[in-house]
Amino acid sequence: MPEQKRTTETRYLSGQGEVEWSQLRKEAGELTCAWADYEGFHIGPCPDEAPPYSHIWGWSRDGEVLLRGRIDAGRVIAGWLRKTPGGGKKEKEVPTVTRQVITWKPDHERLKINFTGEKANWPEKMQSVEVLGENPVTFIKEEKERS
């Protein structure tokens, strides 16, 4: 496997606390999101209803704003990671490392996953952005040519 590019940088982390799904959906309206439900795995606009499985990830087109949410019974605890400050008074400056991740493609032969949506809309490359330190957490985003 070829050596994977990784970058380190400072980003800004903020937590939202537990909120209703409808509130998160409004705030994530401009993001591309990834989640799973009984139909399969999705990448697209934030869904109208909270998915039945535990997590949702989101990213802005430019990768400046990232979302990670933990879903429980229609409510969600969300974390936001930004390249520039903008998450409120409790926002914290944190070190991060960004790496390319290996993804399962819709036509993968070994593992059968029900991918929903158009295959043409699936990102070719994805990245993990990991907050380093005592409480590590991972955000996911689409990899663009320049990260």
PDB file of C-alpha atoms in Angstrom:
ATOM      1  CA  MET A   1       0.000   0.000   0.000  1.00  0.00           C
ATOM      2  CA  PRO A   2       1.460   3.418  -0.909  1.00  0.00           C
ATOM      3  CA  GLU A   3       2.359   5.802   1.882  1.00  0.00           C
ATOM      4  CA  GLN A   4      -0.624   7.949   2.745  1.00  0.00           C
ATOM      5  CA  LYS A   5      -0.430  11.701   3.040  1.00  0.00           C
ATOM      6  CA  ARG A   6      -1.202  13.094   6.464  1.00  0.00           C
ATOM      7  CA  THR A   7      -1.330  16.658   7.660  1.00  0.00           C
ATOM      8  CA  THR A   8      -1.451  18.184  11.106  1.00  0.00           C
ATOM      9  CA  GLU A   9      -3.079  21.489  11.928  1.00  0.00           C
ATOM     10  CA  THR A  10      -4.943  23.364  14.625  1.00  0.00           C
ATOM     11  CA  ARG A  11      -8.738  23.440  14.338  1.00  0.00           C
ATOM     12  CA  TYR A  12     -11.569  24.653  16.577  1.00  0.00           C
ATOM     13  CA  LEU A  13     -13.803  22.157  18.393  1.00  0.00           C
ATOM     14  CA  SER A  14     -17.190  22.919  19.928  1.00  0.00           C
ATOM     15  CA  GLY A  15     -19.826  20.678  21.452  1.00  0.00           C
ATOM     16  CA  GLN A  16     -23.534  21.225  21.076  1.00  0.00           C
ATOM     17  CA  GLY A  17     -24.979  19.092  23.832  1.00  0.00           C
ATOM     18  CA  GLU A  18     -28.137  17.043  23.326  1.00  0.00           C
ATOM     19  CA  VAL A  19     -30.659  18.621  20.932  1.00  0.00           C
ATOM     20  CA  GLU A  20     -33.710  17.548  18.926  1.00  0.00           C
ATOM     21  CA  TRP A  21     -32.978  16.160  15.469  1.00  0.00           C
ATOM     22  CA  SER A  22     -34.874  19.051  13.828  1.00  0.00           C
ATOM     23  CA  GLN A  23     -32.419  21.573  15.317  1.00  0.00           C
ATOM     24  CA  LEU A  24     -29.369  19.662  14.107  1.00  0.00           C
ATOM     25  CA  ARG A  25     -30.946  19.269  10.677  1.00  0.00           C
ATOM     26  CA  LYS A  26     -31.336  23.056  10.367  1.00  0.00           C
ATOM     27  CA  GLU A  27     -27.728  23.647  11.396  1.00  0.00           C
ATOM     28  CA  ALA A  28     -26.423  20.934   9.051  1.00  0.00           C
ATOM     29  CA  GLY A  29     -28.532  22.103   6.113  1.00  0.00           C
ATOM     30  CA  GLU A  30     -25.585  23.081   3.911  1.00  0.00           C
ATOM     31  CA  LEU A  31     -23.486  20.007   4.727  1.00  0.00           C
ATOM     32  CA  THR A  32     -23.080  16.717   2.910  1.00  0.00           C
ATOM     33  CA  CYS A  33     -23.800  13.977   5.446  1.00  0.00           C
ATOM     34  CA  ALA A  34     -23.070  10.250   5.799  1.00  0.00           C
ATOM     35  CA  TRP A  35     -25.221   7.826   7.825  1.00  0.00           C
ATOM     36  CA  ALA A  36     -26.722   4.336   7.846  1.00  0.00           C
ATOM     37  CA  ASP A  37     -30.318   3.194   8.210  1.00  0.00           C
ATOM     38  CA  TYR A  38     -32.387   0.091   7.438  1.00  0.00           C
ATOM     39  CA  GLU A  39     -32.133   0.824   3.696  1.00  0.00           C
ATOM     40  CA  GLY A  40     -28.306   0.907   3.673  1.00  0.00           C
ATOM     41  CA  PHE A  41     -25.514   3.488   3.768  1.00  0.00           C
ATOM     42  CA  HIS A  42     -26.201   7.035   2.543  1.00  0.00           C
ATOM     43  CA  ILE A  43     -24.207  10.089   1.533  1.00  0.00           C
ATOM     44  CA  GLY A  44     -26.253  13.205   0.797  1.00  0.00           C
ATOM     45  CA  PRO A  45     -28.190  16.024   2.460  1.00  0.00           C
ATOM     46  CA  CYS A  46     -29.003  15.590   6.148  1.00  0.00           C
ATOM     47  CA  PRO A  47     -32.061  13.294   6.389  1.00  0.00           C
ATOM     48  CA  ASP A  48     -35.476  14.603   7.467  1.00  0.00           C
ATOM     49  CA  GLU A  49     -35.746  12.076  10.301  1.00  0.00           C
ATOM     50  CA  ALA A  50     -33.053  10.887  12.708  1.00  0.00           C
ATOM     51  CA  PRO A  51     -31.457   7.658  11.451  1.00  0.00           C
ATOM     52  CA  PRO A  52     -31.975   4.576  13.649  1.00  0.00           C
ATOM     53  CA  TYR A  53     -28.241   3.887  13.911  1.00  0.00           C
ATOM     54  CA  SER A  54     -25.834   5.664  16.158  1.00  0.00           C
ATOM     55  CA  HIS A  55     -23.815   8.211  14.157  1.00  0.00           C
ATOM     56  CA  ILE A  56     -23.959  10.856  11.469  1.00  0.00           C
ATOM     57  CA  TRP A  57     -21.022  12.720   9.959  1.00  0.00           C
ATOM     58  CA  GLY A  58     -21.145  15.881   7.870  1.00  0.00           C
ATOM     59  CA  TRP A  59     -18.806  18.189   5.972  1.00  0.00           C
ATOM     60  CA  SER A  60     -19.006  21.453   4.071  1.00  0.00           C
ATOM     61  CA  ARG A  61     -17.949  21.529   0.410  1.00  0.00           C
ATOM     62  CA  ASP A  62     -14.660  23.186   1.273  1.00  0.00           C
ATOM     63  CA  GLY A  63     -13.992  20.954   4.309  1.00  0.00           C
ATOM     64  CA  GLU A  64     -13.901  23.983   6.611  1.00  0.00           C
ATOM     65  CA  VAL A  65     -16.797  22.769   8.813  1.00  0.00           C
ATOM     66  CA  LEU A  66     -17.166  19.175  10.033  1.00  0.00           C
ATOM     67  CA  LEU A  67     -19.952  17.542  12.058  1.00  0.00           C
ATOM     68  CA  ARG A  68     -20.042  14.361  14.103  1.00  0.00           C
ATOM     69  CA  GLY A  69     -23.270  13.410  15.824  1.00  0.00           C
ATOM     70  CA  ARG A  70     -24.225  10.606  18.226  1.00  0.00           C
ATOM     71  CA  ILE A  71     -27.904   9.733  17.714  1.00  0.00           C
ATOM     72  CA  ASP A  72     -30.182   8.330  20.409  1.00  0.00           C
ATOM     73  CA  ALA A  73     -33.979   8.070  20.075  1.00  0.00           C
ATOM     74  CA  GLY A  74     -34.421  11.076  17.788  1.00  0.00           C
ATOM     75  CA  ARG A  75     -32.033  13.293  19.708  1.00  0.00           C
ATOM     76  CA  VAL A  76     -28.395  13.949  18.918  1.00  0.00           C
ATOM     77  CA  ILE A  77     -25.250  15.073  20.700  1.00  0.00           C
ATOM     78  CA  ALA A  78     -23.153  16.914  18.131  1.00  0.00           C
ATOM     79  CA  GLY A  79     -19.585  18.064  17.860  1.00  0.00           C
ATOM     80  CA  TRP A  80     -18.416  20.647  15.342  1.00  0.00           C
ATOM     81  CA  LEU A  81     -14.852  21.038  14.085  1.00  0.00           C
ATOM     82  CA  ARG A  82     -13.910  24.190  12.175  1.00  0.00           C
ATOM     83  CA  LYS A  83     -10.771  25.475  10.473  1.00  0.00           C
ATOM     84  CA  THR A  84     -11.501  28.984  11.755  1.00  0.00           C
ATOM     85  CA  PRO A  85     -13.163  30.103  15.006  1.00  0.00           C
ATOM     86  CA  GLY A  86     -16.948  30.369  14.942  1.00  0.00           C
ATOM     87  CA  GLY A  87     -18.382  27.864  17.409  1.00  0.00           C
ATOM     88  CA  GLY A  88     -19.122  30.089  20.384  1.00  0.00           C
ATOM     89  CA  LYS A  89     -17.628  30.794  23.813  1.00  0.00           C
ATOM     90  CA  LYS A  90     -16.908  27.168  24.708  1.00  0.00           C
ATOM     91  CA  GLU A  91     -15.000  26.506  21.508  1.00  0.00           C
ATOM     92  CA  LYS A  92     -11.567  24.993  22.069  1.00  0.00           C
ATOM     93  CA  GLU A  93      -8.425  25.149  19.928  1.00  0.00           C
ATOM     94  CA  VAL A  94      -7.266  21.552  19.302  1.00  0.00           C
ATOM     95  CA  PRO A  95      -4.491  19.759  17.417  1.00  0.00           C
ATOM     96  CA  THR A  96      -5.698  17.496  14.596  1.00  0.00           C
ATOM     97  CA  VAL A  97      -4.268  15.043  12.093  1.00  0.00           C
ATOM     98  CA  THR A  98      -5.903  14.432   8.714  1.00  0.00           C
ATOM     99  CA  ARG A  99      -5.413  11.150   6.859  1.00  0.00           C
ATOM    100  CA  GLN A 100      -6.866   9.466   3.797  1.00  0.00           C
ATOM    101  CA  VAL A 101      -9.116   6.526   4.689  1.00  0.00           C
ATOM    102  CA  ILE A 102      -9.911   3.399   2.718  1.00  0.00           C
ATOM    103  CA  THR A 103     -13.583   3.221   1.768  1.00  0.00           C
ATOM    104  CA  TRP A 104     -15.881   0.475   0.537  1.00  0.00           C
ATOM    105  CA  LYS A 105     -17.065   1.293  -2.971  1.00  0.00           C
ATOM    106  CA  PRO A 106     -20.620   0.452  -4.091  1.00  0.00           C
ATOM    107  CA  ASP A 107     -19.309  -2.244  -6.482  1.00  0.00           C
ATOM    108  CA  HIS A 108     -16.970  -3.905  -3.966  1.00  0.00           C
ATOM    109  CA  GLU A 109     -17.114  -7.702  -4.378  1.00  0.00           C
ATOM    110  CA  ARG A 110     -15.917  -8.974  -0.996  1.00  0.00           C
ATOM    111  CA  LEU A 111     -18.271  -7.098   1.304  1.00  0.00           C
ATOM    112  CA  LYS A 112     -21.853  -6.556   0.249  1.00  0.00           C
ATOM    113  CA  ILE A 113     -23.214  -3.268   1.543  1.00  0.00           C
ATOM    114  CA  ASN A 114     -26.461  -1.758   0.348  1.00  0.00           C
ATOM    115  CA  PHE A 115     -25.351   1.680  -0.828  1.00  0.00           C
ATOM    116  CA  THR A 116     -28.237   4.019  -1.573  1.00  0.00           C
ATOM    117  CA  GLY A 117     -28.271   6.764  -4.170  1.00  0.00           C
ATOM    118  CA  GLU A 118     -26.394   7.188  -7.408  1.00  0.00           C
ATOM    119  CA  LYS A 119     -22.978   5.513  -7.595  1.00  0.00           C
ATOM    120  CA  ALA A 120     -21.734   8.539  -9.509  1.00  0.00           C
ATOM    121  CA  ASN A 121     -22.352  10.711  -6.428  1.00  0.00           C
ATOM    122  CA  TRP A 122     -20.118   8.672  -4.121  1.00  0.00           C
ATOM    123  CA  PRO A 123     -16.848  10.376  -3.183  1.00  0.00           C
ATOM    124  CA  GLU A 124     -13.736   8.762  -4.626  1.00  0.00           C
ATOM    125  CA  LYS A 125     -11.634   9.573  -1.570  1.00  0.00           C
ATOM    126  CA  MET A 126     -12.478  10.282   2.047  1.00  0.00           C
ATOM    127  CA  GLN A 127     -10.414  11.602   4.949  1.00  0.00           C
ATOM    128  CA  SER A 128     -10.513  11.256   8.704  1.00  0.00           C
ATOM    129  CA  VAL A 129      -9.762  14.332  10.788  1.00  0.00           C
ATOM    130  CA  GLU A 130      -8.771  13.157  14.249  1.00  0.00           C
ATOM    131  CA  VAL A 131      -8.738  15.438  17.265  1.00  0.00           C
ATOM    132  CA  LEU A 132      -5.645  14.490  19.243  1.00  0.00           C
ATOM    133  CA  GLY A 133      -5.240  14.508  23.015  1.00  0.00           C
ATOM    134  CA  GLU A 134      -6.917  13.037  26.086  1.00  0.00           C
ATOM    135  CA  ASN A 135     -10.362  12.806  24.459  1.00  0.00           C
ATOM    136  CA  PRO A 136      -9.717  11.839  20.834  1.00  0.00           C
ATOM    137  CA  VAL A 137     -12.614  11.981  18.398  1.00  0.00           C
ATOM    138  CA  THR A 138     -12.767  11.382  14.644  1.00  0.00           C
ATOM    139  CA  PHE A 139     -14.592  13.424  12.022  1.00  0.00           C
ATOM    140  CA  ILE A 140     -15.006  12.330   8.384  1.00  0.00           C
ATOM    141  CA  LYS A 141     -14.974  14.371   5.184  1.00  0.00           C
ATOM    142  CA  GLU A 142     -14.660  14.033   1.451  1.00  0.00           C
ATOM    143  CA  GLU A 143     -11.105  14.497   0.204  1.00  0.00           C
ATOM    144  CA  LYS A 144     -10.717  17.261  -2.326  1.00  0.00           C
ATOM    145  CA  GLU A 145      -7.612  17.784  -4.461  1.00  0.00           C
ATOM    146  CA  ARG A 146      -6.304  20.339  -1.971  1.00  0.00           C
ATOM    147  CA  SER A 147      -7.054  19.655   1.714  1.00  0.00           C
TER     148      SER A 147
END
